Amino acid sequence: MEAQEEKEAQVAAWLKKIFGDHPIPQYEVNARTTEILHHLSERNRIRDRDVSLVVEDLKQKASEYESEAKHLQSLLMESVNFSPANLSSTGSRYLNALADSAVALEIKDTSLASFIPAVNDLTSDLFRTKSKNEEIKLELAKLEKNLTATLVLEKCLREDLKKAEFHLSTERAKVDNRLQNMDFLKAKSEEFRFGIRTAEEQLSSRGMDASLSHQSLVALSEKLAELKRQTIPLKKKLESYLDLMPNPSLAQVKIEEAKRELDTIEAELTKKVDMMEL
């Protein structure tokens, strides 16, 4: 509890220091806000301490530089009886330019031993920068080329996509049309099947022989085709008999029997087909 009150006191003192004469904004005082503000105050204190150390170091360096400048100025006055106040306006400009160059190059003095390495380093940096710029230009040109190719490819892909969509719509219309035709054919098939069944029932009620039904006639037609297929080798065999010289009367009898058998089968089939048509 005492630690919490001590933190709240430290936070209040820190806020008073930060805002000074300005009013401190209202905030909810609880353990969480106190902890957050205390953490911020500690970080601020550490930062102020570091800044103070840097400022003191800079002040010390400035004092050392000032002492060194006065020492060099006194040496210059003693050796050549020279003072910057005695320079002309042009000389003052040159001296200021020399000092500004030394500051820009971040060298400790204006001697040639300091200027030459600094200028060489600056020249090297310049060449490196130019080389880097050339690399960037080449990379940029390559990217522009790739971008152009990508744009052309995108355009081609868009055109192909449009063609594919058009082809797809055309094919879809064809498929829909075929489906409609298929539905129509299915309906017609059912209608014909129903008509055939009705006709067969009517014919059956009128005493029509079952062998004259559509299925029977189809089976009979298939049987006839099979018989014709089977008579082909018989006809070839019969033709070979016709070429035989001995006993022609017997061969003629066999030929006549085969012809009559074939004529009987064809006549029976023709009769049944004619009855179906009636």
PDB file of N, CA and C in Angstrom, residues 166-245:
ATOM      1  N   PHE A 166     -17.490 -16.184 -74.841  1.00  0.00           N
ATOM      2  CA  PHE A 166     -18.408 -16.222 -75.972  1.00  0.00           C
ATOM      3  C   PHE A 166     -18.610 -17.662 -76.455  1.00  0.00           C
ATOM      4  N   HIS A 167     -17.479 -18.407 -76.565  1.00  0.00           N
ATOM      5  CA  HIS A 167     -17.583 -19.809 -76.991  1.00  0.00           C
ATOM      6  C   HIS A 167     -18.394 -20.621 -75.989  1.00  0.00           C
ATOM      7  N   LEU A 168     -18.175 -20.330 -74.690  1.00  0.00           N
ATOM      8  CA  LEU A 168     -18.909 -21.054 -73.658  1.00  0.00           C
ATOM      9  C   LEU A 168     -20.403 -20.765 -73.740  1.00  0.00           C
ATOM     10  N   SER A 169     -20.741 -19.485 -73.964  1.00  0.00           N
ATOM     11  CA  SER A 169     -22.161 -19.147 -74.079  1.00  0.00           C
ATOM     12  C   SER A 169     -22.784 -19.822 -75.306  1.00  0.00           C
ATOM     13  N   THR A 170     -21.991 -19.865 -76.410  1.00  0.00           N
ATOM     14  CA  THR A 170     -22.497 -20.530 -77.620  1.00  0.00           C
ATOM     15  C   THR A 170     -22.718 -22.023 -77.379  1.00  0.00           C
ATOM     16  N   GLU A 171     -21.703 -22.652 -76.742  1.00  0.00           N
ATOM     17  CA  GLU A 171     -21.827 -24.084 -76.461  1.00  0.00           C
ATOM     18  C   GLU A 171     -22.963 -24.353 -75.476  1.00  0.00           C
ATOM     19  N   ARG A 172     -23.140 -23.438 -74.506  1.00  0.00           N
ATOM     20  CA  ARG A 172     -24.229 -23.618 -73.550  1.00  0.00           C
ATOM     21  C   ARG A 172     -25.580 -23.549 -74.266  1.00  0.00           C
ATOM     22  N   ALA A 173     -25.682 -22.607 -75.240  1.00  0.00           N
ATOM     23  CA  ALA A 173     -26.933 -22.518 -75.999  1.00  0.00           C
ATOM     24  C   ALA A 173     -27.165 -23.804 -76.808  1.00  0.00           C
ATOM     25  N   LYS A 174     -26.056 -24.349 -77.388  1.00  0.00           N
ATOM     26  CA  LYS A 174     -26.208 -25.599 -78.144  1.00  0.00           C
ATOM     27  C   LYS A 174     -26.636 -26.741 -77.231  1.00  0.00           C
ATOM     28  N   VAL A 175     -26.012 -26.785 -76.052  1.00  0.00           N
ATOM     29  CA  VAL A 175     -26.361 -27.850 -75.106  1.00  0.00           C
ATOM     30  C   VAL A 175     -27.817 -27.734 -74.671  1.00  0.00           C
ATOM     31  N   ASP A 176     -28.245 -26.479 -74.404  1.00  0.00           N
ATOM     32  CA  ASP A 176     -29.640 -26.283 -74.020  1.00  0.00           C
ATOM     33  C   ASP A 176     -30.584 -26.718 -75.141  1.00  0.00           C
ATOM     34  N   ASN A 177     -30.187 -26.382 -76.378  1.00  0.00           N
ATOM     35  CA  ASN A 177     -31.013 -26.779 -77.515  1.00  0.00           C
ATOM     36  C   ASN A 177     -31.060 -28.299 -77.648  1.00  0.00           C
ATOM     37  N   ARG A 178     -29.908 -28.942 -77.443  1.00  0.00           N
ATOM     38  CA  ARG A 178     -29.869 -30.407 -77.529  1.00  0.00           C
ATOM     39  C   ARG A 178     -30.688 -31.046 -76.408  1.00  0.00           C
ATOM     40  N   LEU A 179     -30.617 -30.433 -75.228  1.00  0.00           N
ATOM     41  CA  LEU A 179     -31.420 -30.958 -74.123  1.00  0.00           C
ATOM     42  C   LEU A 179     -32.909 -30.841 -74.429  1.00  0.00           C
ATOM     43  N   GLN A 180     -33.286 -29.688 -75.017  1.00  0.00           N
ATOM     44  CA  GLN A 180     -34.687 -29.526 -75.396  1.00  0.00           C
ATOM     45  C   GLN A 180     -35.086 -30.569 -76.442  1.00  0.00           C
ATOM     46  N   ASN A 181     -34.199 -30.769 -77.441  1.00  0.00           N
ATOM     47  CA  ASN A 181     -34.499 -31.785 -78.461  1.00  0.00           C
ATOM     48  C   ASN A 181     -34.574 -33.179 -77.840  1.00  0.00           C
ATOM     49  N   MET A 182     -33.671 -33.423 -76.869  1.00  0.00           N
ATOM     50  CA  MET A 182     -33.687 -34.722 -76.211  1.00  0.00           C
ATOM     51  C   MET A 182     -34.980 -34.925 -75.438  1.00  0.00           C
ATOM     52  N   ASP A 183     -35.405 -33.850 -74.738  1.00  0.00           N
ATOM     53  CA  ASP A 183     -36.680 -33.956 -74.026  1.00  0.00           C
ATOM     54  C   ASP A 183     -37.825 -34.190 -74.995  1.00  0.00           C
ATOM     55  N   PHE A 184     -37.773 -33.492 -76.159  1.00  0.00           N
ATOM     56  CA  PHE A 184     -38.822 -33.675 -77.160  1.00  0.00           C
ATOM     57  C   PHE A 184     -38.811 -35.102 -77.699  1.00  0.00           C
ATOM     58  N   LEU A 185     -37.595 -35.618 -77.975  1.00  0.00           N
ATOM     59  CA  LEU A 185     -37.500 -36.981 -78.502  1.00  0.00           C
ATOM     60  C   LEU A 185     -37.950 -38.008 -77.459  1.00  0.00           C
ATOM     61  N   LYS A 186     -37.610 -37.748 -76.193  1.00  0.00           N
ATOM     62  CA  LYS A 186     -38.068 -38.652 -75.141  1.00  0.00           C
ATOM     63  C   LYS A 186     -39.589 -38.660 -75.064  1.00  0.00           C
ATOM     64  N   ALA A 187     -40.168 -37.431 -75.153  1.00  0.00           N
ATOM     65  CA  ALA A 187     -41.629 -37.353 -75.105  1.00  0.00           C
ATOM     66  C   ALA A 187     -42.244 -38.087 -76.297  1.00  0.00           C
ATOM     67  N   LYS A 188     -41.651 -37.891 -77.485  1.00  0.00           N
ATOM     68  CA  LYS A 188     -42.163 -38.573 -78.673  1.00  0.00           C
ATOM     69  C   LYS A 188     -41.983 -40.090 -78.541  1.00  0.00           C
ATOM     70  N   SER A 189     -40.833 -40.495 -77.989  1.00  0.00           N
ATOM     71  CA  SER A 189     -40.600 -41.923 -77.823  1.00  0.00           C
ATOM     72  C   SER A 189     -41.648 -42.542 -76.899  1.00  0.00           C
ATOM     73  N   GLU A 190     -41.913 -41.822 -75.793  1.00  0.00           N
ATOM     74  CA  GLU A 190     -42.951 -42.319 -74.899  1.00  0.00           C
ATOM     75  C   GLU A 190     -44.307 -42.359 -75.594  1.00  0.00           C
ATOM     76  N   GLU A 191     -44.563 -41.319 -76.402  1.00  0.00           N
ATOM     77  CA  GLU A 191     -45.840 -41.272 -77.131  1.00  0.00           C
ATOM     78  C   GLU A 191     -45.946 -42.437 -78.107  1.00  0.00           C
ATOM     79  N   PHE A 192     -44.852 -42.707 -78.862  1.00  0.00           N
ATOM     80  CA  PHE A 192     -44.872 -43.825 -79.806  1.00  0.00           C
ATOM     81  C   PHE A 192     -44.982 -45.154 -79.069  1.00  0.00           C
ATOM     82  N   ARG A 193     -44.266 -45.275 -77.938  1.00  0.00           N
ATOM     83  CA  ARG A 193     -44.325 -46.529 -77.194  1.00  0.00           C
ATOM     84  C   ARG A 193     -45.740 -46.765 -76.665  1.00  0.00           C
ATOM     85  N   PHE A 194     -46.360 -45.664 -76.185  1.00  0.00           N
ATOM     86  CA  PHE A 194     -47.737 -45.784 -75.719  1.00  0.00           C
ATOM     87  C   PHE A 194     -48.674 -46.134 -76.867  1.00  0.00           C
ATOM     88  N   GLY A 195     -48.440 -45.501 -78.056  1.00  0.00           N
ATOM     89  CA  GLY A 195     -49.281 -45.802 -79.211  1.00  0.00           C
ATOM     90  C   GLY A 195     -49.131 -47.242 -79.659  1.00  0.00           C
ATOM     91  N   ILE A 196     -47.855 -47.733 -79.631  1.00  0.00           N
ATOM     92  CA  ILE A 196     -47.626 -49.134 -80.024  1.00  0.00           C
ATOM     93  C   ILE A 196     -48.303 -50.072 -79.039  1.00  0.00           C
ATOM     94  N   ARG A 197     -48.172 -49.764 -77.735  1.00  0.00           N
ATOM     95  CA  ARG A 197     -48.795 -50.625 -76.732  1.00  0.00           C
ATOM     96  C   ARG A 197     -50.321 -50.626 -76.899  1.00  0.00           C
ATOM     97  N   THR A 198     -50.873 -49.413 -77.158  1.00  0.00           N
ATOM     98  CA  THR A 198     -52.330 -49.332 -77.347  1.00  0.00           C
ATOM     99  C   THR A 198     -52.777 -50.113 -78.574  1.00  0.00           C
ATOM    100  N   ALA A 199     -51.993 -49.941 -79.680  1.00  0.00           N
ATOM    101  CA  ALA A 199     -52.343 -50.660 -80.908  1.00  0.00           C
ATOM    102  C   ALA A 199     -52.250 -52.169 -80.706  1.00  0.00           C
ATOM    103  N   GLU A 200     -51.188 -52.616 -79.982  1.00  0.00           N
ATOM    104  CA  GLU A 200     -51.061 -54.049 -79.731  1.00  0.00           C
ATOM    105  C   GLU A 200     -52.211 -54.561 -78.883  1.00  0.00           C
ATOM    106  N   GLU A 201     -52.627 -53.745 -77.874  1.00  0.00           N
ATOM    107  CA  GLU A 201     -53.756 -54.164 -77.050  1.00  0.00           C
ATOM    108  C   GLU A 201     -55.035 -54.257 -77.875  1.00  0.00           C
ATOM    109  N   GLN A 202     -55.218 -53.261 -78.784  1.00  0.00           N
ATOM    110  CA  GLN A 202     -56.418 -53.300 -79.635  1.00  0.00           C
ATOM    111  C   GLN A 202     -56.393 -54.512 -80.556  1.00  0.00           C
ATOM    112  N   LEU A 203     -55.228 -54.759 -81.170  1.00  0.00           N
ATOM    113  CA  LEU A 203     -55.123 -55.914 -82.056  1.00  0.00           C
ATOM    114  C   LEU A 203     -55.302 -57.220 -81.292  1.00  0.00           C
ATOM    115  N   SER A 204     -54.766 -57.236 -80.047  1.00  0.00           N
ATOM    116  CA  SER A 204     -54.919 -58.451 -79.240  1.00  0.00           C
ATOM    117  C   SER A 204     -56.379 -58.680 -78.877  1.00  0.00           C
ATOM    118  N   SER A 205     -57.086 -57.556 -78.588  1.00  0.00           N
ATOM    119  CA  SER A 205     -58.510 -57.697 -78.260  1.00  0.00           C
ATOM    120  C   SER A 205     -59.321 -58.149 -79.455  1.00  0.00           C
ATOM    121  N   ARG A 206     -58.815 -57.884 -80.668  1.00  0.00           N
ATOM    122  CA  ARG A 206     -59.528 -58.297 -81.883  1.00  0.00           C
ATOM    123  C   ARG A 206     -59.124 -59.697 -82.332  1.00  0.00           C
ATOM    124  N   GLY A 207     -58.317 -60.334 -81.528  1.00  0.00           N
ATOM    125  CA  GLY A 207     -57.944 -61.713 -81.835  1.00  0.00           C
ATOM    126  C   GLY A 207     -56.728 -61.846 -82.704  1.00  0.00           C
ATOM    127  N   MET A 208     -55.846 -60.817 -82.768  1.00  0.00           N
ATOM    128  CA  MET A 208     -54.635 -60.893 -83.584  1.00  0.00           C
ATOM    129  C   MET A 208     -53.671 -61.891 -82.962  1.00  0.00           C
ATOM    130  N   ASP A 209     -53.032 -62.660 -83.813  1.00  0.00           N
ATOM    131  CA  ASP A 209     -52.056 -63.620 -83.343  1.00  0.00           C
ATOM    132  C   ASP A 209     -50.886 -62.889 -82.668  1.00  0.00           C
ATOM    133  N   ALA A 210     -50.427 -63.389 -81.541  1.00  0.00           N
ATOM    134  CA  ALA A 210     -49.329 -62.735 -80.805  1.00  0.00           C
ATOM    135  C   ALA A 210     -48.041 -62.727 -81.603  1.00  0.00           C
ATOM    136  N   SER A 211     -47.961 -63.659 -82.575  1.00  0.00           N
ATOM    137  CA  SER A 211     -46.737 -63.713 -83.376  1.00  0.00           C
ATOM    138  C   SER A 211     -46.625 -62.539 -84.331  1.00  0.00           C
ATOM    139  N   LEU A 212     -47.725 -61.776 -84.510  1.00  0.00           N
ATOM    140  CA  LEU A 212     -47.690 -60.609 -85.409  1.00  0.00           C
ATOM    141  C   LEU A 212     -47.435 -59.308 -84.663  1.00  0.00           C
ATOM    142  N   SER A 213     -47.125 -59.368 -83.370  1.00  0.00           N
ATOM    143  CA  SER A 213     -46.820 -58.141 -82.622  1.00  0.00           C
ATOM    144  C   SER A 213     -45.489 -57.561 -83.082  1.00  0.00           C
ATOM    145  N   HIS A 214     -45.263 -56.334 -82.668  1.00  0.00           N
ATOM    146  CA  HIS A 214     -44.055 -55.635 -83.107  1.00  0.00           C
ATOM    147  C   HIS A 214     -42.799 -56.368 -82.661  1.00  0.00           C
ATOM    148  N   GLN A 215     -42.803 -56.793 -81.409  1.00  0.00           N
ATOM    149  CA  GLN A 215     -41.623 -57.484 -80.894  1.00  0.00           C
ATOM    150  C   GLN A 215     -41.419 -58.815 -81.610  1.00  0.00           C
ATOM    151  N   SER A 216     -42.539 -59.509 -81.874  1.00  0.00           N
ATOM    152  CA  SER A 216     -42.429 -60.792 -82.573  1.00  0.00           C
ATOM    153  C   SER A 216     -41.901 -60.594 -83.981  1.00  0.00           C
ATOM    154  N   LEU A 217     -42.409 -59.560 -84.653  1.00  0.00           N
ATOM    155  CA  LEU A 217     -41.934 -59.293 -86.017  1.00  0.00           C
ATOM    156  C   LEU A 217     -40.465 -58.899 -86.021  1.00  0.00           C
ATOM    157  N   VAL A 218     -40.069 -58.125 -85.006  1.00  0.00           N
ATOM    158  CA  VAL A 218     -38.646 -57.750 -84.923  1.00  0.00           C
ATOM    159  C   VAL A 218     -37.804 -58.995 -84.713  1.00  0.00           C
ATOM    160  N   ALA A 219     -38.272 -59.877 -83.805  1.00  0.00           N
ATOM    161  CA  ALA A 219     -37.534 -61.116 -83.559  1.00  0.00           C
ATOM    162  C   ALA A 219     -37.501 -61.990 -84.815  1.00  0.00           C
ATOM    163  N   LEU A 220     -38.674 -62.023 -85.528  1.00  0.00           N
ATOM    164  CA  LEU A 220     -38.743 -62.809 -86.759  1.00  0.00           C
ATOM    165  C   LEU A 220     -37.819 -62.253 -87.826  1.00  0.00           C
ATOM    166  N   SER A 221     -37.755 -60.910 -87.903  1.00  0.00           N
ATOM    167  CA  SER A 221     -36.864 -60.270 -88.872  1.00  0.00           C
ATOM    168  C   SER A 221     -35.419 -60.596 -88.554  1.00  0.00           C
ATOM    169  N   GLU A 222     -35.071 -60.586 -87.260  1.00  0.00           N
ATOM    170  CA  GLU A 222     -33.709 -60.942 -86.869  1.00  0.00           C
ATOM    171  C   GLU A 222     -33.412 -62.402 -87.187  1.00  0.00           C
ATOM    172  N   LYS A 223     -34.450 -63.248 -86.985  1.00  0.00           N
ATOM    173  CA  LYS A 223     -34.276 -64.669 -87.292  1.00  0.00           C
ATOM    174  C   LYS A 223     -34.085 -64.878 -88.782  1.00  0.00           C
ATOM    175  N   LEU A 224     -34.857 -64.098 -89.601  1.00  0.00           N
ATOM    176  CA  LEU A 224     -34.713 -64.193 -91.056  1.00  0.00           C
ATOM    177  C   LEU A 224     -33.323 -63.763 -91.490  1.00  0.00           C
ATOM    178  N   ALA A 225     -32.846 -62.659 -90.871  1.00  0.00           N
ATOM    179  CA  ALA A 225     -31.503 -62.201 -91.215  1.00  0.00           C
ATOM    180  C   ALA A 225     -30.470 -63.258 -90.858  1.00  0.00           C
ATOM    181  N   GLU A 226     -30.684 -63.929 -89.718  1.00  0.00           N
ATOM    182  CA  GLU A 226     -29.765 -64.989 -89.318  1.00  0.00           C
ATOM    183  C   GLU A 226     -29.826 -66.167 -90.290  1.00  0.00           C
ATOM    184  N   LEU A 227     -31.066 -66.507 -90.725  1.00  0.00           N
ATOM    185  CA  LEU A 227     -31.213 -67.600 -91.694  1.00  0.00           C
ATOM    186  C   LEU A 227     -30.554 -67.257 -93.016  1.00  0.00           C
ATOM    187  N   LYS A 228     -30.735 -65.993 -93.457  1.00  0.00           N
ATOM    188  CA  LYS A 228     -30.083 -65.581 -94.703  1.00  0.00           C
ATOM    189  C   LYS A 228     -28.576 -65.668 -94.568  1.00  0.00           C
ATOM    190  N   ARG A 229     -28.088 -65.290 -93.367  1.00  0.00           N
ATOM    191  CA  ARG A 229     -26.635 -65.351 -93.146  1.00  0.00           C
ATOM    192  C   ARG A 229     -26.155 -66.801 -93.193  1.00  0.00           C
ATOM    193  N   GLN A 230     -27.018 -67.709 -92.660  1.00  0.00           N
ATOM    194  CA  GLN A 230     -26.646 -69.115 -92.662  1.00  0.00           C
ATOM    195  C   GLN A 230     -26.749 -69.746 -94.049  1.00  0.00           C
ATOM    196  N   THR A 231     -27.644 -69.167 -94.907  1.00  0.00           N
ATOM    197  CA  THR A 231     -27.799 -69.742 -96.259  1.00  0.00           C
ATOM    198  C   THR A 231     -26.670 -69.322 -97.193  1.00  0.00           C
ATOM    199  N   ILE A 232     -25.910 -68.313 -96.776  1.00  0.00           N
ATOM    200  CA  ILE A 232     -24.820 -67.846 -97.660  1.00  0.00           C
ATOM    201  C   ILE A 232     -23.812 -68.957 -97.924  1.00  0.00           C
ATOM    202  N   PRO A 233     -23.290 -69.615 -96.864  1.00  0.00           N
ATOM    203  CA  PRO A 233     -22.359 -70.720 -97.164  1.00  0.00           C
ATOM    204  C   PRO A 233     -23.032 -71.872 -97.911  1.00  0.00           C
ATOM    205  N   LEU A 234     -24.373 -72.079 -97.675  1.00  0.00           N
ATOM    206  CA  LEU A 234     -25.070 -73.141 -98.404  1.00  0.00           C
ATOM    207  C   LEU A 234     -25.137 -72.823 -99.898  1.00  0.00           C
ATOM    208  N   LYS A 235     -25.386 -71.515-100.177  1.00  0.00           N
ATOM    209  CA  LYS A 235     -25.436 -71.120-101.597  1.00  0.00           C
ATOM    210  C   LYS A 235     -24.075 -71.307-102.253  1.00  0.00           C
ATOM    211  N   LYS A 236     -23.003 -70.950-101.473  1.00  0.00           N
ATOM    212  CA  LYS A 236     -21.666 -71.130-102.035  1.00  0.00           C
ATOM    213  C   LYS A 236     -21.378 -72.614-102.270  1.00  0.00           C
ATOM    214  N   LYS A 237     -21.837 -73.425-101.289  1.00  0.00           N
ATOM    215  CA  LYS A 237     -21.648 -74.864-101.435  1.00  0.00           C
ATOM    216  C   LYS A 237     -22.453 -75.391-102.624  1.00  0.00           C
ATOM    217  N   LEU A 238     -23.685 -74.823-102.793  1.00  0.00           N
ATOM    218  CA  LEU A 238     -24.534 -75.220-103.911  1.00  0.00           C
ATOM    219  C   LEU A 238     -23.900 -74.844-105.235  1.00  0.00           C
ATOM    220  N   GLU A 239     -23.287 -73.699-105.279  1.00  0.00           N
ATOM    221  CA  GLU A 239     -22.612 -73.266-106.507  1.00  0.00           C
ATOM    222  C   GLU A 239     -21.466 -74.214-106.848  1.00  0.00           C
ATOM    223  N   SER A 240     -20.804 -74.677-105.779  1.00  0.00           N
ATOM    224  CA  SER A 240     -19.718 -75.636-106.062  1.00  0.00           C
ATOM    225  C   SER A 240     -20.270 -76.948-106.610  1.00  0.00           C
ATOM    226  N   TYR A 241     -21.500 -77.327-106.161  1.00  0.00           N
ATOM    227  CA  TYR A 241     -22.131 -78.528-106.705  1.00  0.00           C
ATOM    228  C   TYR A 241     -22.520 -78.375-108.164  1.00  0.00           C
ATOM    229  N   LEU A 242     -22.896 -77.157-108.538  1.00  0.00           N
ATOM    230  CA  LEU A 242     -23.304 -76.911-109.923  1.00  0.00           C
ATOM    231  C   LEU A 242     -22.162 -77.158-110.893  1.00  0.00           C
ATOM    232  N   ASP A 243     -20.926 -76.985-110.377  1.00  0.00           N
ATOM    233  CA  ASP A 243     -19.772 -77.178-111.258  1.00  0.00           C
ATOM    234  C   ASP A 243     -19.418 -78.654-111.436  1.00  0.00           C
ATOM    235  N   LEU A 244     -20.110 -79.530-110.645  1.00  0.00           N
ATOM    236  CA  LEU A 244     -19.789 -80.947-110.729  1.00  0.00           C
ATOM    237  C   LEU A 244     -20.471 -81.601-111.948  1.00  0.00           C
ATOM    238  N   MET A 245     -19.741 -82.454-112.668  1.00  0.00           N
ATOM    239  CA  MET A 245     -20.252 -83.090-113.866  1.00  0.00           C
ATOM    240  C   MET A 245     -21.066 -84.362-113.581  1.00  0.00           C
TER     241      MET A 245
END
